[in-house]
PDB file of C-alpha atoms in Angstrom:
ATOM      1  CA  MET D   1      11.767 -71.348 184.153  1.00 44.00           C
ATOM      2  CA  ASP D   2      11.154 -73.528 181.086  1.00 49.00           C
ATOM      3  CA  THR D   3      14.571 -71.667 179.234  1.00 50.00           C
ATOM      4  CA  LEU D   4      17.410 -72.328 182.392  1.00 49.00           C
ATOM      5  CA  THR D   5      15.663 -76.193 182.247  1.00 53.00           C
ATOM      6  CA  GLY D   6      16.154 -76.724 177.438  1.00 54.00           C
ATOM      7  CA  LEU D   7      20.042 -73.731 178.273  1.00 52.00           C
ATOM      8  CA  TYR D   8      20.403 -76.479 181.674  1.00 56.00           C
ATOM      9  CA  GLY D   9      20.350 -79.919 179.243  1.00 61.00           C
ATOM     10  CA  ARG D  10      21.361 -78.845 175.941  1.00 60.00           C
ATOM     11  CA  HIS D  11      24.682 -78.102 177.836  1.00 63.00           C
ATOM     12  CA  SER D  12      24.756 -80.099 180.739  1.00 78.00           C
ATOM     13  CA  ARG D  13      28.601 -81.924 180.482  1.00 83.00           C
ATOM     14  CA  VAL D  14      30.041 -77.733 179.930  1.00 85.00           C
ATOM     15  CA  LEU D  15      26.913 -77.000 183.322  1.00 84.00           C
ATOM     16  CA  GLN D  16      28.543 -79.776 185.461  1.00 88.00           C
ATOM     17  CA  THR D  17      32.264 -79.404 184.261  1.00 89.00           C
ATOM     18  CA  ALA D  18      31.841 -75.796 184.823  1.00 90.00           C
ATOM     19  CA  GLY D  19      30.394 -76.288 188.337  1.00 88.00           C
ATOM     20  CA  ARG D  20      32.975 -78.651 189.478  1.00 91.00           C
ATOM     21  CA  GLY D  21      35.459 -76.343 188.792  1.00 90.00           C
ATOM     22  CA  THR D  22      33.813 -73.426 190.413  1.00 91.00           C
ATOM     23  CA  LEU D  23      33.267 -76.591 193.320  1.00 90.00           C
ATOM     24  CA  VAL D  24      37.064 -77.243 193.900  1.00 91.00           C
ATOM     25  CA  VAL D  25      37.995 -73.235 194.234  1.00 91.00           C
ATOM     26  CA  LEU D  26      35.463 -72.526 196.674  1.00 90.00           C
ATOM     27  CA  LEU D  27      35.633 -75.651 198.086  1.00 91.00           C
ATOM     28  CA  ALA D  28      39.545 -74.251 197.926  1.00 90.00           C
ATOM     29  CA  CYS D  29      39.011 -71.292 199.414  1.00 87.00           C
ATOM     30  CA  MET D  30      37.470 -72.587 202.350  1.00 85.00           C
ATOM     31  CA  PRO D  31      40.652 -73.901 204.816  1.00 84.00           C
ATOM     32  CA  TRP D  32      40.954 -69.238 204.708  1.00 81.00           C
ATOM     33  CA  ALA D  33      36.812 -68.294 205.468  1.00 77.00           C
ATOM     34  CA  MET D  34      37.163 -71.315 208.493  1.00 77.00           C
ATOM     35  CA  LEU D  35      40.671 -70.269 209.716  1.00 76.00           C
ATOM     36  CA  SER D  36      41.384 -67.036 209.612  1.00 76.00           C
ATOM     37  CA  PRO D  37      40.828 -65.465 212.542  1.00 68.00           C
ATOM     38  CA  GLN D  38      40.062 -62.320 210.582  1.00 68.00           C
ATOM     39  CA  ALA D  39      37.789 -63.559 207.928  1.00 63.00           C
ATOM     40  CA  SER D  40      36.001 -64.469 211.444  1.00 64.00           C
ATOM     41  CA  PRO D  41      31.776 -63.175 210.466  1.00 60.00           C
ATOM     42  CA  PRO D  42      30.866 -61.148 213.434  1.00 61.00           C
ATOM     43  CA  SER D  43      29.256 -63.925 215.852  1.00 70.00           C
ATOM     44  CA  HIS D  44      25.100 -62.454 215.231  1.00 70.00           C
ATOM     45  CA  TRP D  45      25.792 -62.847 211.814  1.00 72.00           C
ATOM     46  CA  ALA D  46      27.908 -66.454 212.036  1.00 74.00           C
ATOM     47  CA  GLY D  47      25.646 -68.554 211.964  1.00 77.00           C
ATOM     48  CA  TRP D  48      23.592 -67.089 208.589  1.00 82.00           C
ATOM     49  CA  MET D  49      26.753 -67.291 207.192  1.00 84.00           C
ATOM     50  CA  HIS D  50      27.615 -71.795 208.094  1.00 85.00           C
ATOM     51  CA  VAL D  51      24.067 -71.843 206.688  1.00 91.00           C
ATOM     52  CA  GLY D  52      24.546 -69.400 203.352  1.00 89.00           C
ATOM     53  CA  ALA D  53      27.649 -70.887 202.275  1.00 90.00           C
ATOM     54  CA  VAL D  54      27.014 -75.293 202.454  1.00 94.00           C
ATOM     55  CA  ALA D  55      23.704 -74.153 201.338  1.00 95.00           C
ATOM     56  CA  MET D  56      25.178 -72.792 198.166  1.00 94.00           C
ATOM     57  CA  LEU D  57      27.953 -75.386 198.674  1.00 94.00           C
ATOM     58  CA  SER D  58      25.566 -78.309 198.485  1.00 96.00           C
ATOM     59  CA  VAL D  59      23.426 -76.457 195.148  1.00 94.00           C
ATOM     60  CA  LEU D  60      26.936 -76.044 193.499  1.00 93.00           C
ATOM     61  CA  ALA D  61      27.809 -79.414 193.845  1.00 94.00           C
ATOM     62  CA  TYR D  62      23.687 -81.653 193.724  1.00 94.00           C
ATOM     63  CA  VAL D  63      24.419 -79.886 190.801  1.00 90.00           C
ATOM     64  CA  SER D  64      28.038 -80.985 189.340  1.00 92.00           C
ATOM     65  CA  PHE D  65      27.428 -84.427 188.921  1.00 91.00           C
ATOM     66  CA  ALA D  66      24.380 -86.623 186.940  1.00 87.00           C
ATOM     67  CA  SER D  67      24.292 -89.836 188.306  1.00 89.00           C
ATOM     68  CA  LEU D  68      22.146 -90.004 192.082  1.00 91.00           C
ATOM     69  CA  TRP D  69      25.195 -91.868 193.891  1.00 95.00           C
ATOM     70  CA  SER D  70      27.489 -88.916 192.700  1.00 93.00           C
ATOM     71  CA  ARG D  71      25.734 -86.363 194.064  1.00 93.00           C
ATOM     72  CA  ALA D  72      24.753 -87.794 197.179  1.00 95.00           C
ATOM     73  CA  GLY D  73      28.881 -88.359 197.862  1.00 95.00           C
ATOM     74  CA  ALA D  74      29.384 -85.027 196.649  1.00 95.00           C
ATOM     75  CA  VAL D  75      26.574 -83.044 199.288  1.00 96.00           C
ATOM     76  CA  MET D  76      27.450 -86.052 201.882  1.00 97.00           C
ATOM     77  CA  PHE D  77      31.522 -85.074 201.017  1.00 96.00           C
ATOM     78  CA  VAL D  78      30.511 -80.697 201.722  1.00 96.00           C
ATOM     79  CA  PHE D  79      29.101 -81.574 204.153  1.00 96.00           C
ATOM     80  CA  ALA D  80      31.442 -83.350 205.355  1.00 96.00           C
ATOM     81  CA  TYR D  81      34.261 -80.962 204.720  1.00 94.00           C
ATOM     82  CA  SER D  82      32.938 -78.544 206.847  1.00 93.00           C
ATOM     83  CA  GLY D  83      33.300 -81.078 210.032  1.00 93.00           C
ATOM     84  CA  LEU D  84      37.060 -81.487 208.668  1.00 93.00           C
ATOM     85  CA  MET D  85      36.609 -77.150 209.305  1.00 89.00           C
ATOM     86  CA  GLU D  86      34.660 -77.323 212.377  1.00 88.00           C
ATOM     87  CA  LEU D  87      37.215 -79.357 213.893  1.00 90.00           C
ATOM     88  CA  LEU D  88      40.998 -77.408 212.999  1.00 88.00           C
ATOM     89  CA  GLN D  89      39.781 -74.321 214.398  1.00 86.00           C
ATOM     90  CA  HIS D  90      40.431 -75.619 217.844  1.00 82.00           C
ATOM     91  CA  PHE D  91      43.627 -74.976 215.968  1.00 83.00           C
ATOM     92  CA  SER D  92      43.824 -72.359 214.230  1.00 77.00           C
ATOM     93  CA  ALA D  93      44.582 -69.083 216.859  1.00 74.00           C
ATOM     94  CA  GLY D  94      41.305 -67.013 217.500  1.00 74.00           C
ATOM     95  CA  ARG D  95      38.648 -69.186 216.009  1.00 76.00           C
ATOM     96  CA  THR D  96      37.364 -71.807 217.763  1.00 76.00           C
ATOM     97  CA  GLY D  97      35.162 -74.743 216.484  1.00 77.00           C
ATOM     98  CA  SER D  98      31.344 -75.984 217.291  1.00 83.00           C
ATOM     99  CA  TRP D  99      28.719 -77.998 217.540  1.00 90.00           C
ATOM    100  CA  GLU D 100      26.334 -75.399 216.998  1.00 89.00           C
ATOM    101  CA  ASP D 101      28.107 -74.677 214.120  1.00 87.00           C
ATOM    102  CA  LEU D 102      28.452 -77.828 212.790  1.00 91.00           C
ATOM    103  CA  GLY D 103      24.727 -78.098 212.883  1.00 93.00           C
ATOM    104  CA  MET D 104      23.719 -75.079 211.130  1.00 93.00           C
ATOM    105  CA  ASN D 105      26.060 -76.691 208.132  1.00 93.00           C
ATOM    106  CA  GLY D 106      23.560 -79.559 208.149  1.00 95.00           C
ATOM    107  CA  VAL D 107      21.231 -76.839 208.109  1.00 96.00           C
ATOM    108  CA  GLY D 108      22.588 -75.992 204.928  1.00 95.00           C
ATOM    109  CA  VAL D 109      23.327 -78.841 203.476  1.00 96.00           C
ATOM    110  CA  LEU D 110      18.983 -79.328 203.294  1.00 96.00           C
ATOM    111  CA  ILE D 111      18.162 -76.303 202.475  1.00 96.00           C
ATOM    112  CA  GLY D 112      20.588 -76.307 199.403  1.00 95.00           C
ATOM    113  CA  VAL D 113      19.056 -80.122 198.466  1.00 95.00           C
ATOM    114  CA  ALA D 114      15.958 -79.053 198.907  1.00 96.00           C
ATOM    115  CA  LEU D 115      16.152 -76.092 196.724  1.00 94.00           C
ATOM    116  CA  VAL D 116      17.257 -77.680 193.748  1.00 92.00           C
ATOM    117  CA  LYS D 117      14.916 -80.152 194.256  1.00 91.00           C
ATOM    118  CA  TRP D 118      11.609 -77.515 194.132  1.00 92.00           C
ATOM    119  CA  ALA D 119      12.944 -76.197 191.371  1.00 87.00           C
ATOM    120  CA  MET D 120      14.395 -79.193 189.604  1.00 82.00           C
ATOM    121  CA  MET D 121      10.271 -80.293 190.101  1.00 84.00           C
ATOM    122  CA  ARG D 122       8.790 -77.087 189.113  1.00 80.00           C
ATOM    123  CA  ALA D 123      11.346 -77.887 186.100  1.00 70.00           C
ATOM    124  CA  VAL D 124       8.574 -80.333 185.099  1.00 63.00           C
TER     125      VAL D 124
END
């Protein structure tokens, strides 16, 4: 873990910029994944897909910014954007958004932030 922490410390600007770019690309792909009937996961996997995808996006959002306010804003944006996708699913043929899915997105945000905080505590 010390090697990873040292790498991040020496190259934090480059890694943050790459993280932001990756986050933008993934968020740009999200409408296809959330609104396309062909991309709909099997129902027994849907909840875990929400949690995993939003947790990954939250980790990426958190580590892509330096200040606490920027991190909080980026993570809240990921959650709000996932909520917008749930709303837009009502207008997409073959898809429906739900409060349960939004709740799973919230769980994903909490897990993503907790993972980052846990990794940061272990690095100290």
